[in-house]
Coordinates of C-alpha atoms and ligand atoms in Angstrom, one line a residue:
M1 CA -33.0 -24.2 -35.2
S2 CA -35.9 -21.9 -35.9
V3 CA -34.9 -18.3 -36.7
P4 CA -37.6 -15.9 -38.0
F5 CA -36.8 -14.9 -41.5
F6 CA -36.4 -11.2 -40.7
A7 CA -33.8 -12.0 -38.1
L8 CA -32.1 -14.1 -40.7
S9 CA -31.9 -11.3 -43.2
I10 CA -30.6 -8.9 -40.6
G11 CA -28.0 -11.5 -39.9
V12 CA -27.1 -11.7 -43.5
T13 CA -26.3 -8.0 -43.9
M14 CA -24.6 -7.8 -40.5
L15 CA -22.3 -10.7 -41.4
N16 CA -20.9 -9.1 -44.5
I17 CA -22.6 -11.9 -46.5
K18 CA -23.3 -10.7 -49.9
N19 CA -26.2 -11.4 -52.4
I20 CA -26.5 -15.0 -51.3
S21 CA -28.1 -17.6 -53.6
P22 CA -31.6 -18.7 -52.7
F23 CA -30.3 -22.3 -52.2
Y24 CA -27.9 -21.3 -49.5
A25 CA -30.2 -18.7 -48.0
L26 CA -32.7 -21.5 -47.3
F27 CA -30.1 -23.4 -45.2
L28 CA -28.4 -20.3 -43.7
P29 CA -29.5 -20.9 -40.1
F30 CA -28.1 -24.4 -40.4
F31 CA -24.8 -23.2 -41.9
L32 CA -24.3 -20.3 -39.5
N33 CA -25.7 -21.9 -36.3
N34 CA -22.9 -20.2 -34.4
A35 CA -22.7 -16.8 -36.0
I36 CA -26.5 -16.4 -35.8
G37 CA -26.0 -16.3 -32.1
L38 CA -23.7 -13.4 -32.5
V39 CA -26.0 -11.5 -34.7
S40 CA -28.1 -10.4 -31.7
A41 CA -25.3 -7.9 -31.0
T42 CA -26.1 -4.5 -32.5
D43 CA -22.8 -4.2 -34.4
K44 CA -22.0 -5.7 -37.7
V45 CA -20.2 -9.0 -37.1
P46 CA -16.7 -8.8 -38.5
L47 CA -15.2 -11.9 -40.2
H48 CA -12.7 -12.4 -37.4
H49 CA -15.6 -13.2 -35.1
V50 CA -16.9 -16.0 -37.3
S51 CA -16.3 -19.4 -35.7
A52 CA -14.6 -22.3 -37.5
K53 CA -17.9 -24.2 -36.8
D54 CA -19.6 -22.0 -39.3
C55 CA -17.2 -23.2 -42.0
K56 CA -17.6 -26.9 -40.9
T57 CA -20.9 -27.4 -42.6
C58 CA -19.5 -27.1 -46.1
H59 CA -15.8 -27.8 -45.4
E60 CA -16.2 -30.8 -43.2
E61 CA -12.9 -32.6 -44.1
I62 CA -10.8 -29.4 -43.8
Y63 CA -12.5 -28.7 -40.5
S64 CA -11.7 -32.1 -39.0
Q65 CA -8.0 -31.9 -40.1
W66 CA -7.8 -28.4 -38.6
K67 CA -9.5 -29.5 -35.4
G68 CA -6.8 -32.1 -34.7
S69 CA -4.0 -29.7 -35.5
M70 CA -1.9 -27.6 -33.0
H71 CA -3.4 -24.5 -34.8
A72 CA -6.8 -25.4 -33.3
N73 CA -5.1 -26.2 -29.9
S74 CA -2.7 -23.3 -29.6
T75 CA -4.3 -21.4 -26.7
A76 CA -3.2 -21.5 -23.1
L77 CA -6.5 -23.2 -22.3
K78 CA -6.0 -26.0 -24.8
D79 CA -2.2 -26.6 -25.2
P80 CA -0.8 -27.8 -21.8
I81 CA 2.8 -26.9 -22.8
H82 CA 2.0 -23.4 -23.9
G83 CA -0.5 -23.0 -21.0
T84 CA 2.1 -23.9 -18.4
F85 CA 4.5 -21.2 -19.8
Y86 CA 1.7 -18.7 -20.3
K87 CA 0.5 -18.9 -16.7
A88 CA 4.1 -18.7 -15.4
V89 CA 5.2 -15.8 -17.5
I90 CA 2.0 -13.8 -18.2
G91 CA -1.0 -14.8 -16.0
D92 CA -4.5 -16.2 -16.0
P93 CA -5.8 -16.8 -19.5
K94 CA -9.4 -16.4 -18.2
E95 CA -8.8 -12.9 -16.8
E96 CA -9.4 -9.7 -18.7
G97 CA -6.9 -6.8 -18.7
I98 CA -3.8 -9.0 -18.1
N99 CA -0.6 -7.2 -19.1
K100 CA 3.2 -7.8 -19.0
N101 CA 5.1 -4.7 -17.8
G102 CA 2.2 -2.6 -18.9
K103 CA 2.1 -4.2 -22.4
Y104 CA -0.5 -6.4 -24.0
P105 CA 0.8 -10.1 -23.8
V106 CA 2.7 -10.7 -27.0
C107 CA 2.0 -14.4 -26.9
L108 CA -1.7 -13.8 -27.9
Q109 CA -0.5 -12.2 -31.2
C110 CA 0.3 -15.7 -32.4
H111 CA -1.4 -18.1 -30.1
A112 CA -4.8 -16.4 -30.0
P113 CA -5.0 -14.0 -32.9
A114 CA -8.7 -13.1 -32.7
A115 CA -8.3 -12.0 -29.0
A116 CA -5.1 -10.0 -30.1
I117 CA -7.0 -8.2 -32.8
D118 CA -9.6 -7.1 -30.2
G119 CA -7.0 -6.4 -27.5
K120 CA -8.7 -8.9 -25.1
T121 CA -7.0 -11.3 -22.7
D122 CA -10.0 -13.4 -21.3
L123 CA -10.0 -16.3 -23.7
T124 CA -13.4 -17.5 -22.5
S125 CA -15.2 -14.2 -23.3
M126 CA -15.7 -15.2 -26.9
E127 CA -15.6 -18.7 -28.5
V128 CA -13.4 -17.5 -31.4
Y129 CA -10.6 -16.4 -29.0
N130 CA -10.1 -19.9 -27.7
E131 CA -10.3 -21.4 -31.3
G132 CA -6.6 -20.3 -31.7
I133 CA -5.4 -20.0 -35.3
N134 CA -8.9 -20.7 -36.7
C135 CA -10.1 -20.6 -40.4
V136 CA -10.6 -16.8 -40.5
A137 CA -7.3 -16.1 -38.7
C138 CA -5.6 -17.2 -41.9
H139 CA -8.4 -16.6 -44.4
T140 CA -8.6 -12.9 -43.7
I141 CA -4.9 -12.2 -44.1
S142 CA -4.6 -9.9 -47.1
K143 CA -1.0 -8.9 -46.9
F144 CA 2.3 -9.9 -45.1
I145 CA 4.1 -6.7 -44.2
G146 CA 7.2 -8.4 -42.8
T147 CA 8.5 -9.1 -39.3
K148 CA 11.5 -6.8 -39.1
K149 CA 10.7 -3.1 -38.3
A150 CA 12.8 -0.5 -40.0
E151 CA 13.6 1.1 -36.6
G152 CA 14.7 -2.4 -35.2
G153 CA 12.5 -4.8 -33.2
L154 CA 10.0 -7.3 -34.5
R155 CA 6.3 -7.3 -35.6
L156 CA 4.9 -10.5 -34.3
G157 CA 1.9 -12.6 -35.4
T158 CA -1.1 -10.4 -36.2
Q159 CA 1.1 -7.3 -36.2
A160 CA 3.0 -8.6 -39.2
Y161 CA -0.1 -8.9 -41.4
E162 CA -2.8 -6.7 -42.8
F163 CA -6.3 -8.2 -42.5
S164 CA -9.4 -7.9 -44.5
D165 CA -12.4 -8.1 -42.2
S166 CA -15.0 -8.0 -44.9
S167 CA -13.6 -10.2 -47.6
L168 CA -12.5 -13.9 -47.2
Q169 CA -9.1 -14.4 -48.7
G170 CA -8.0 -17.6 -50.5
P171 CA -5.7 -19.1 -53.1
G172 CA -8.3 -18.6 -55.8
T173 CA -6.9 -21.6 -57.7
N174 CA -9.5 -24.4 -57.4
H175 CA -11.9 -22.8 -59.9
T176 CA -11.5 -21.6 -63.4
E177 CA -13.8 -18.6 -63.7
A178 CA -12.0 -15.4 -62.9
D179 CA -15.1 -14.0 -61.3
W180 CA -15.8 -17.0 -59.0
Q181 CA -17.7 -16.1 -55.9
H182 CA -17.8 -17.8 -52.5
P183 CA -21.4 -18.9 -51.9
L184 CA -21.5 -17.2 -48.5
F185 CA -18.9 -14.5 -48.1
E186 CA -17.4 -11.7 -50.1
N187 CA -14.1 -13.2 -51.3
S188 CA -10.8 -12.3 -52.9
A189 CA -8.3 -14.5 -54.7
N190 CA -4.9 -13.7 -53.1
P191 CA -2.3 -16.1 -54.5
D192 CA 0.6 -13.8 -53.4
V193 CA -0.2 -14.7 -49.8
F194 CA -1.9 -18.1 -50.1
K195 CA 0.5 -19.8 -52.5
T196 CA 3.7 -18.7 -50.8
S197 CA 5.4 -18.8 -47.3
A198 CA 4.1 -15.3 -46.7
I199 CA 0.9 -16.8 -45.0
C200 CA 3.1 -18.5 -42.4
M201 CA 6.0 -16.1 -41.8
G202 CA 4.2 -13.5 -39.5
C203 CA 4.0 -16.2 -36.8
H204 CA 6.9 -18.6 -37.8
D205 CA 9.7 -16.4 -38.8
Q206 CA 11.3 -15.8 -35.4
R207 CA 10.8 -14.8 -31.9
K208 CA 13.1 -13.5 -29.1
N209 CA 12.6 -13.4 -25.4
S210 CA 12.8 -10.1 -23.4
N211 CA 16.6 -10.5 -23.2
K212 CA 16.7 -10.6 -27.1
V213 CA 17.8 -14.2 -27.1
A214 CA 16.4 -16.0 -30.1
L215 CA 13.8 -18.7 -29.2
C216 CA 12.1 -19.9 -32.3
Q217 CA 13.7 -19.0 -35.7
T218 CA 12.4 -21.3 -38.4
G219 CA 12.2 -18.4 -40.9
D220 CA 15.8 -17.4 -40.3
E221 CA 16.9 -21.0 -40.6
I222 CA 15.2 -21.3 -44.0
A223 CA 16.6 -18.0 -45.2
S224 CA 20.1 -19.2 -44.4
S225 CA 19.6 -22.5 -46.3
G226 CA 18.9 -20.8 -49.6
G227 CA 17.1 -23.9 -50.8
S228 CA 13.5 -24.5 -51.8
N229 CA 11.6 -22.8 -49.1
N230 CA 7.8 -22.9 -49.7
C231 CA 6.4 -24.1 -46.4
L232 CA 3.2 -25.2 -48.2
S233 CA 4.8 -27.9 -50.3
C234 CA 5.5 -30.0 -47.2
H235 CA 3.1 -28.6 -44.6
M236 CA 0.0 -28.2 -46.8
P237 CA 0.3 -30.9 -49.4
V238 CA -2.6 -31.7 -51.8
V239 CA -4.1 -35.0 -50.7
N240 CA -7.0 -36.5 -52.8
G241 CA -7.3 -33.3 -54.7
K242 CA -7.7 -31.2 -51.5
I243 CA -5.3 -29.0 -49.6
D244 CA -4.5 -30.8 -46.3
H245 CA -5.0 -28.6 -43.3
S246 CA -3.5 -31.0 -40.6
L247 CA -0.4 -28.8 -40.4
L248 CA 1.7 -31.6 -38.9
G249 CA 4.9 -30.8 -37.0
G250 CA 6.5 -31.9 -33.7
H251 CA 3.3 -33.4 -32.3
S252 CA 3.4 -36.0 -35.1
A253 CA 6.2 -38.6 -34.9
K254 CA 5.3 -39.7 -38.5
M255 CA 5.9 -36.1 -39.8
V256 CA 9.1 -35.7 -37.8
S257 CA 10.5 -39.0 -39.2
K258 CA 10.2 -37.5 -42.7
G259 CA 12.9 -35.0 -41.9
L260 CA 15.7 -37.5 -41.0
L261 CA 17.7 -40.1 -43.0
M262 CA 19.9 -42.3 -40.9
T263 CA 22.3 -45.0 -42.1
M264 CA 25.0 -47.0 -40.3
A265 CA 28.2 -48.6 -41.6
T266 CA 30.4 -51.0 -39.6
T267 CA 33.9 -52.2 -40.2
K268 CA 35.9 -54.7 -38.2
E269 CA 39.5 -53.9 -37.0
N270 CA 41.3 -56.5 -34.9
K271 CA 39.0 -57.0 -32.0
K272 CA 37.1 -53.8 -32.5
L273 CA 34.0 -52.6 -34.4
N274 CA 34.2 -49.1 -36.0
V275 CA 30.8 -47.7 -36.5
T276 CA 29.9 -44.7 -38.6
L277 CA 26.4 -43.4 -38.1
K278 CA 25.3 -40.9 -40.7
L279 CA 22.4 -38.5 -40.0
T280 CA 21.1 -36.3 -42.8
N281 CA 18.6 -33.5 -42.4
Q282 CA 16.3 -33.5 -45.5
L283 CA 14.7 -30.2 -44.6
P284 CA 15.4 -26.6 -45.5
H285 CA 15.1 -25.7 -41.8
S286 CA 16.9 -27.1 -38.8
F287 CA 16.2 -30.6 -37.6
P288 CA 14.5 -30.4 -35.2
T289 CA 13.1 -26.9 -35.7
G290 CA 10.7 -24.8 -33.7
A291 CA 10.3 -24.4 -30.0
P292 CA 13.8 -24.3 -28.3
F293 CA 13.2 -27.4 -26.2
R294 CA 12.5 -29.8 -29.1
N295 CA 15.3 -32.3 -29.3
V296 CA 16.5 -35.5 -31.0
Y297 CA 18.9 -38.1 -29.6
V298 CA 20.3 -41.4 -30.9
K299 CA 21.2 -44.6 -29.0
I300 CA 23.1 -47.6 -30.5
T301 CA 22.7 -51.0 -28.9
G302 CA 24.8 -54.2 -29.5
Y303 CA 23.1 -57.6 -29.2
D304 CA 24.6 -61.2 -28.9
K305 CA 23.3 -64.1 -30.9
N306 CA 20.6 -64.8 -28.3
G307 CA 19.3 -61.2 -28.7
K308 CA 20.7 -60.2 -25.3
E309 CA 21.9 -56.6 -25.0
V310 CA 25.7 -56.6 -24.5
W311 CA 26.7 -53.0 -25.3
T312 CA 25.1 -49.6 -25.5
S313 CA 26.3 -46.1 -26.5
S314 CA 24.4 -44.5 -23.6
Q315 CA 23.7 -46.1 -20.2
S316 CA 21.4 -43.3 -19.0
H317 CA 20.6 -40.5 -21.5
P318 CA 22.9 -39.1 -24.3
L319 CA 22.4 -35.7 -22.7
K320 CA 24.5 -37.0 -19.8
D321 CA 26.8 -39.7 -21.3
D322 CA 27.0 -39.3 -25.1
K323 CA 26.6 -35.6 -25.9
K324 CA 27.6 -35.9 -29.6
A325 CA 24.3 -38.0 -30.1
M326 CA 22.2 -35.1 -28.7
F327 CA 20.7 -32.7 -31.2
M328 CA 19.4 -29.6 -29.3
Y329 CA 19.4 -25.9 -28.8
S330 CA 20.8 -24.9 -25.4
L331 CA 19.8 -21.7 -23.6
G332 CA 21.5 -20.5 -20.4
D333 CA 22.6 -17.6 -18.3
E334 CA 25.9 -15.6 -18.1
E335 CA 27.5 -18.2 -15.9
G336 CA 26.8 -20.8 -18.5
N337 CA 24.2 -22.7 -16.5
P338 CA 21.0 -23.9 -18.3
A339 CA 18.1 -21.5 -18.1
P340 CA 14.5 -21.8 -19.3
P341 CA 13.4 -19.9 -22.5
P342 CA 11.8 -16.9 -20.8
K343 CA 14.9 -16.3 -18.5
A344 CA 17.8 -17.2 -20.8
T345 CA 20.3 -14.5 -21.5
K346 CA 22.7 -16.5 -23.7
V347 CA 22.7 -19.2 -26.3
L348 CA 25.0 -21.9 -24.9
G349 CA 25.0 -24.1 -28.0
D350 CA 23.1 -25.4 -31.0
T351 CA 23.8 -29.0 -32.0
R352 CA 20.6 -29.4 -34.1
L353 CA 21.3 -30.5 -37.7
K354 CA 21.5 -27.4 -39.9
P355 CA 19.4 -27.3 -43.1
H356 CA 20.4 -30.2 -45.3
E357 CA 23.4 -31.0 -43.1
T358 CA 24.9 -34.5 -42.9
R359 CA 26.6 -35.3 -39.7
K360 CA 28.7 -38.4 -38.9
L361 CA 28.9 -39.9 -35.4
L362 CA 31.9 -42.3 -34.9
Y363 CA 32.0 -45.1 -32.3
S364 CA 34.7 -47.7 -31.6
L365 CA 33.7 -50.6 -29.4
P366 CA 35.0 -54.1 -28.5
K367 CA 33.6 -56.7 -30.9
K368 CA 33.2 -59.4 -28.2
K369 CA 30.0 -61.3 -28.7
I370 CA 28.1 -58.7 -30.8
T371 CA 26.2 -60.1 -33.7
K372 CA 23.8 -57.2 -34.3
L373 CA 23.9 -53.4 -33.9
R374 CA 20.8 -51.4 -33.8
A375 CA 20.6 -47.6 -33.9
V376 CA 17.4 -45.8 -32.9
A377 CA 16.7 -42.1 -33.2
Y378 CA 14.2 -40.5 -30.8
Y379 CA 12.3 -37.2 -30.8
D380 CA 11.2 -35.3 -27.8
L381 CA 8.9 -32.3 -27.5
L382 CA 10.5 -31.4 -24.2
L383 CA 14.0 -31.6 -22.7
P384 CA 14.4 -34.1 -19.9
P385 CA 14.4 -31.6 -16.9
M386 CA 11.2 -30.0 -18.2
K387 CA 9.4 -33.3 -18.4
N388 CA 8.9 -33.2 -14.6
K389 CA 6.4 -30.4 -15.0
F390 CA 4.2 -32.7 -17.0
S391 CA 4.1 -35.8 -14.8
E392 CA 0.3 -36.3 -14.7
P393 CA -1.0 -39.4 -16.5
E394 CA -3.0 -37.3 -19.1
H395 CA 0.3 -35.8 -20.3
K396 CA 2.0 -39.1 -20.8
D397 CA 2.1 -38.6 -24.6
L398 CA 3.9 -35.2 -24.3
V399 CA 6.8 -36.7 -22.3
T400 CA 7.2 -40.0 -24.1
S401 CA 10.2 -40.1 -26.5
K402 CA 9.1 -41.1 -30.0
V403 CA 11.0 -43.4 -32.3
I404 CA 11.6 -41.6 -35.6
A405 CA 14.3 -43.7 -37.3
V406 CA 15.8 -47.2 -36.9
T407 CA 18.7 -48.9 -38.7
E408 CA 20.3 -52.3 -38.0
N409 CA 23.6 -54.0 -39.1
I410 CA 24.3 -57.7 -38.8
I411 CA 27.9 -58.4 -37.7
N412 CA 29.6 -61.7 -38.5
Ligands
HEC501 C1 -2.5 -21.7 -41.1 C2 -3.4 -21.0 -42.0 C3 -4.7 -21.6 -42.4 C4 -5.7 -22.1 -41.6 C5 -5.8 -22.1 -40.1 C6 -6.8 -22.5 -42.5 N1 -6.4 -22.4 -43.8 FE1 -7.5 -22.9 -45.4 N2 -5.9 -22.5 -46.6 C7 -4.7 -22.0 -46.2 C8 -3.8 -21.9 -47.3 C9 -2.4 -21.3 -47.3 C10 -4.5 -22.4 -48.5 C11 -4.0 -22.5 -49.9 C12 -2.9 -23.5 -50.0 C13 -2.6 -23.8 -51.5 O1 -3.4 -23.4 -52.4 O2 -1.5 -24.3 -51.7 C14 -5.8 -22.8 -48.0 C15 -6.8 -23.3 -48.8 C16 -8.2 -23.5 -48.3 C17 -9.3 -23.9 -49.2 C18 -9.2 -24.2 -50.6 C19 -9.0 -25.7 -50.7 C20 -8.6 -26.2 -52.1 O3 -8.5 -27.5 -52.1 O4 -8.4 -25.5 -53.0 C21 -10.4 -24.0 -48.4 C22 -11.8 -24.4 -48.8 C23 -10.0 -23.6 -47.0 N3 -8.6 -23.4 -47.0 C24 -10.8 -23.6 -45.9 C25 -10.4 -23.5 -44.6 C26 -11.2 -23.8 -43.5 C27 -12.7 -24.1 -43.5 C28 -10.4 -23.7 -42.4 C29 -10.8 -23.9 -40.9 C30 -11.4 -25.2 -40.6 C31 -9.1 -23.3 -42.8 N4 -9.1 -23.2 -44.2 C32 -8.0 -23.0 -42.0 C33 -4.4 -21.6 -44.9 C34 -5.1 -21.9 -43.8
HEC502 C1 -22.6 -22.7 -47.5 C2 -21.4 -23.5 -47.7 C3 -20.1 -22.9 -47.3 C4 -19.8 -22.3 -46.1 C5 -20.6 -22.2 -44.8 C6 -18.4 -21.9 -46.2 N1 -17.9 -22.2 -47.5 FE1 -16.1 -21.8 -48.2 N2 -16.6 -22.6 -50.0 C7 -17.8 -23.2 -50.3 C8 -17.8 -23.7 -51.7 C9 -18.9 -24.5 -52.4 C10 -16.5 -23.4 -52.2 C11 -15.9 -23.8 -53.5 C12 -15.4 -25.2 -53.5 C13 -14.2 -25.5 -52.6 O1 -13.2 -24.8 -52.8 O2 -14.3 -26.3 -51.7 C14 -15.8 -22.7 -51.1 C15 -14.5 -22.3 -51.2 C16 -13.7 -21.7 -50.2 C17 -12.4 -21.3 -50.2 C18 -11.5 -21.4 -51.5 C19 -11.4 -20.0 -52.0 C20 -10.3 -19.8 -53.1 O3 -9.8 -18.7 -53.1 O4 -10.0 -20.8 -53.8 C21 -12.0 -20.8 -49.0 C22 -10.7 -20.3 -48.6 C23 -13.2 -21.0 -48.2 N3 -14.2 -21.5 -48.9 C24 -13.2 -20.7 -46.8 C25 -14.3 -20.7 -46.0 C26 -14.3 -20.3 -44.6 C27 -13.0 -19.8 -43.9 C28 -15.5 -20.5 -44.1 C29 -16.0 -20.1 -42.8 C30 -15.8 -18.8 -42.3 C31 -16.3 -21.0 -45.2 N4 -15.5 -21.1 -46.4 C32 -17.7 -21.3 -45.2 C33 -18.9 -23.3 -49.5 C34 -19.0 -22.8 -48.2
HEC503 C1 -1.5 -16.5 -36.6 C2 -0.3 -17.2 -36.4 C3 0.1 -18.4 -37.2 C4 0.0 -18.6 -38.6 C5 -0.4 -17.6 -39.6 C6 0.6 -19.9 -38.8 N1 0.9 -20.5 -37.7 FE1 1.7 -22.4 -37.5 N2 1.6 -22.2 -35.4 C7 1.2 -21.1 -34.8 C8 1.3 -21.3 -33.3 C9 1.1 -20.3 -32.2 C10 1.7 -22.7 -33.2 C11 1.9 -23.4 -31.9 C12 0.7 -24.0 -31.3 C13 1.1 -24.7 -30.0 O1 1.8 -25.7 -30.1 O2 0.6 -24.2 -29.0 C14 1.8 -23.2 -34.5 C15 2.2 -24.5 -34.8 C16 2.6 -25.0 -36.1 C17 3.2 -26.2 -36.3 C18 3.6 -27.2 -35.3 C19 2.7 -28.4 -35.1 C20 3.2 -29.3 -34.0 O3 2.9 -30.5 -34.2 O4 3.7 -28.9 -33.0 C21 3.4 -26.3 -37.7 C22 4.1 -27.4 -38.5 C23 3.0 -25.0 -38.2 N3 2.4 -24.3 -37.2 C24 3.1 -24.7 -39.6 C25 2.5 -23.5 -40.1 C26 2.5 -23.2 -41.5 C27 3.2 -24.1 -42.6 C28 1.9 -22.0 -41.7 C29 1.5 -21.3 -43.0 C30 0.7 -22.1 -43.9 C31 1.4 -21.6 -40.4 N4 1.8 -22.5 -39.5 C32 0.7 -20.4 -40.1 C33 0.9 -19.9 -35.3 C34 0.6 -19.6 -36.6
HEC504 C1 10.9 -30.2 -47.3 C2 9.8 -30.2 -46.5 C3 9.6 -29.0 -45.5 C4 9.6 -27.6 -45.8 C5 9.8 -27.0 -47.2 C6 9.2 -26.9 -44.6 N1 9.1 -27.8 -43.6 FE1 8.7 -27.4 -41.6 N2 8.9 -29.4 -41.1 C7 9.1 -30.4 -42.0 C8 9.2 -31.7 -41.3 C9 9.4 -33.0 -41.9 C10 9.1 -31.3 -39.9 C11 9.2 -32.3 -38.7 C12 10.7 -32.2 -38.2 C13 11.1 -31.1 -37.4 O1 10.3 -30.8 -36.4 O2 12.1 -30.4 -37.7 C14 8.9 -29.9 -39.9 C15 8.6 -29.2 -38.7 C16 8.2 -27.9 -38.7 C17 7.6 -27.2 -37.5 C18 7.4 -27.9 -36.2 C19 8.1 -27.3 -35.0 C20 7.7 -27.7 -33.7 O3 8.1 -27.1 -32.7 O4 7.0 -28.7 -33.6 C21 7.3 -25.9 -37.9 C22 6.8 -24.8 -37.0 C23 7.7 -25.8 -39.3 N3 8.2 -27.0 -39.7 C24 7.5 -24.7 -40.0 C25 7.9 -24.5 -41.3 C26 7.8 -23.3 -42.0 C27 7.3 -22.0 -41.5 C28 8.3 -23.5 -43.3 C29 8.5 -22.5 -44.4 C30 9.2 -21.3 -44.1 C31 8.6 -24.9 -43.4 N4 8.4 -25.5 -42.1 C32 9.1 -25.6 -44.5 C33 9.2 -30.3 -43.4 C34 9.3 -29.1 -44.1
HEC505 C1 5.7 -14.8 -33.2 C2 4.7 -15.7 -32.8 C3 4.7 -16.2 -31.4 C4 4.7 -15.5 -30.2 C5 4.7 -14.0 -30.1 C6 4.7 -16.5 -29.2 N1 4.7 -17.8 -29.7 FE1 4.8 -19.5 -28.7 N2 4.9 -20.5 -30.4 C7 4.8 -20.0 -31.7 C8 4.9 -21.0 -32.7 C9 4.9 -20.8 -34.1 C10 5.0 -22.2 -31.9 C11 5.1 -23.7 -32.5 C12 6.0 -24.0 -33.5 C13 7.4 -23.7 -33.1 O1 7.8 -24.4 -32.1 O2 8.0 -22.9 -33.8 C14 5.0 -21.9 -30.5 C15 5.1 -22.8 -29.5 C16 5.2 -22.5 -28.2 C17 5.3 -23.4 -27.1 C18 5.5 -24.9 -27.3 C19 4.1 -25.5 -27.4 C20 4.0 -27.0 -27.5 O3 2.9 -27.5 -27.8 O4 5.0 -27.7 -27.4 C21 5.3 -22.7 -25.9 C22 5.5 -23.3 -24.6 C23 5.1 -21.3 -26.3 N3 5.0 -21.2 -27.7 C24 5.0 -20.3 -25.4 C25 4.8 -19.0 -25.7 C26 4.7 -17.9 -24.7 C27 4.6 -18.1 -23.2 C28 4.6 -16.8 -25.4 C29 4.6 -15.3 -24.9 C30 5.5 -15.0 -23.8 C31 4.7 -17.1 -26.8 N4 4.8 -18.5 -26.9 C32 4.7 -16.2 -27.8 C33 4.7 -18.6 -32.0 C34 4.7 -17.6 -31.1

């Protein structure tokens, strides 16, 4: 890219970039390919308008971890599950001026923070809006002010934080000099926010629908567990000396499997097998946590000596025929019928494993020809009835139950 030097230096002052070293200045057009485009605007470009692509040049590995995360795919135009609900409850994510009962759509406070800061609803009007929870959405958070308002009600997402639009915020731990300076941006070391759960809580503490029914409540779950509660220790571990930014959760079966320990014990009694299946939640939040439709179920199958299936704990789905093996949060209406999250007026039940809970499931079955029992735990992003909304082939992965734990007993 060829940018005349005078344009470059205007860009430098406008972007809040400080006395930059000559080395980086030389390569600035290359580093800031994206932001330079923005500089033609007459106003100073605030940090929350700086694209993740402008961080990529120097932080390539972190960028590619982030790019594959749900944080980079959180908007209604990128996440098909969120998008389906957003369009149904709020409206068109490509339209400006959308409101819900006269109010700015609350979803954007967490799912598209840059748009929320600007009070905009057309997510195509600026690249950073559709980047979701991008680098600067987190790295400009200067303070967590809490989600609970003194007068009642909640501050959600960007409303729960103070932002610094001129100085990049970070943990300040990976360098020894107290006066370390970021090569491109003004920066502040802010360990109170970046070494604690504070950085996550504005968006992950809790959320209620318009009927005040709790939907997501990871923060409350952790508060009630009283255990070790730093989200970063599990969700942003240090890998090869660098902070991992993949932020894995429900969309990664491998991550989900880390939360559950499952063991099976079998005893023979006359012509019966008594089975005790033990499930332990290893986490300080519910298992599964998060969106209200996340769920886990277990099926046990008995095989004869030829490997043929001769018994099963559930013929169709545990939701129908083995409810004790179904770990879910159920929302409904006053009559006790199931209702989707935006419409629910009541919590009908919560059979998810509580923080650090161990639950035993007991089965008694005829021994007959059984020589092997196999228990399999599955995780689903969506409840079975909701899966119908995502029947297109490109959504196959979203509706496929994922194996998260397996245990087998040989019977003789
Ligand atoms: C969800 C919030 C969040 C997002 C999004 C995010 N970061 Fe971070 N980042 C953090 C936190 C928290 C830490 C510090 C963690 C710690 O020190 O334990 C951190 C640390 C870092 C560090 C220091 C790494 C180290 O090893 O010391 C760099 C560099 C960084 N982030 C760059 C980026 C870039 C570039 C992006 C976008 C591609 C990005 N971050 C997106 C929250 C975030
Ligand atoms: C010109 C190269 C360059 C660009 C572009 C760049 N950085 Fe950095 N950044 C560095 C270097 C070098 C370090 C120090 C080594 C490290 O931590 O990786 C650093 C460190 C950081 C840290 C750690 C600060 C701390 O407190 O420990 C954060 C956070 C960070 N960068 C965020 C970003 C974000 C967000 C962007 C995009 C808006 C960005 N950087 C763009 C070169 C760059
Ligand atoms: C600005 C708001 C915001 C902040 C800050 C934030 N998140 Fe998120 N996070 C979200 C949203 C929104 C989603 C859901 C994206 C989607 O699925 O559409 C999400 C998704 C996730 C997921 C689920 C991934 C999956 O596979 O479904 C995990 C895990 C997560 N965040 C952890 C964290 C942690 C840990 C922190 C603090 C370091 C953090 N987040 C900070 C808004 C935020
Ligand atoms: C001991 C490790 C550990 C700690 C500490 C921890 N988590 Fe998790 N988290 C996990 C594992 C494992 C999963 C996957 C299983 C599940 O979804 O419950 C997960 C899942 C999640 C999800 C995914 C939900 C979804 O809908 O996909 C979110 C969001 C999340 N955690 C947020 C947090 C926040 C916020 C904190 C801190 C307040 C935190 N976690 C602390 C291990 C941990
Ligand atoms: C307080 C922050 C916050 C607000 C406000 C918010 N969400 Fe979310 N949303 C999240 C987080 C965090 C996740 C993912 C992790 C979890 O499940 O807790 C999520 C996940 C989702 C999911 C599941 C996405 C997936 O990939 O499975 C849907 C659907 C969703 N939100 C819809 C909405 C809609 C529609 C609105 C507005 C009416 C909204 N959200 C408002 C924070 C928020």
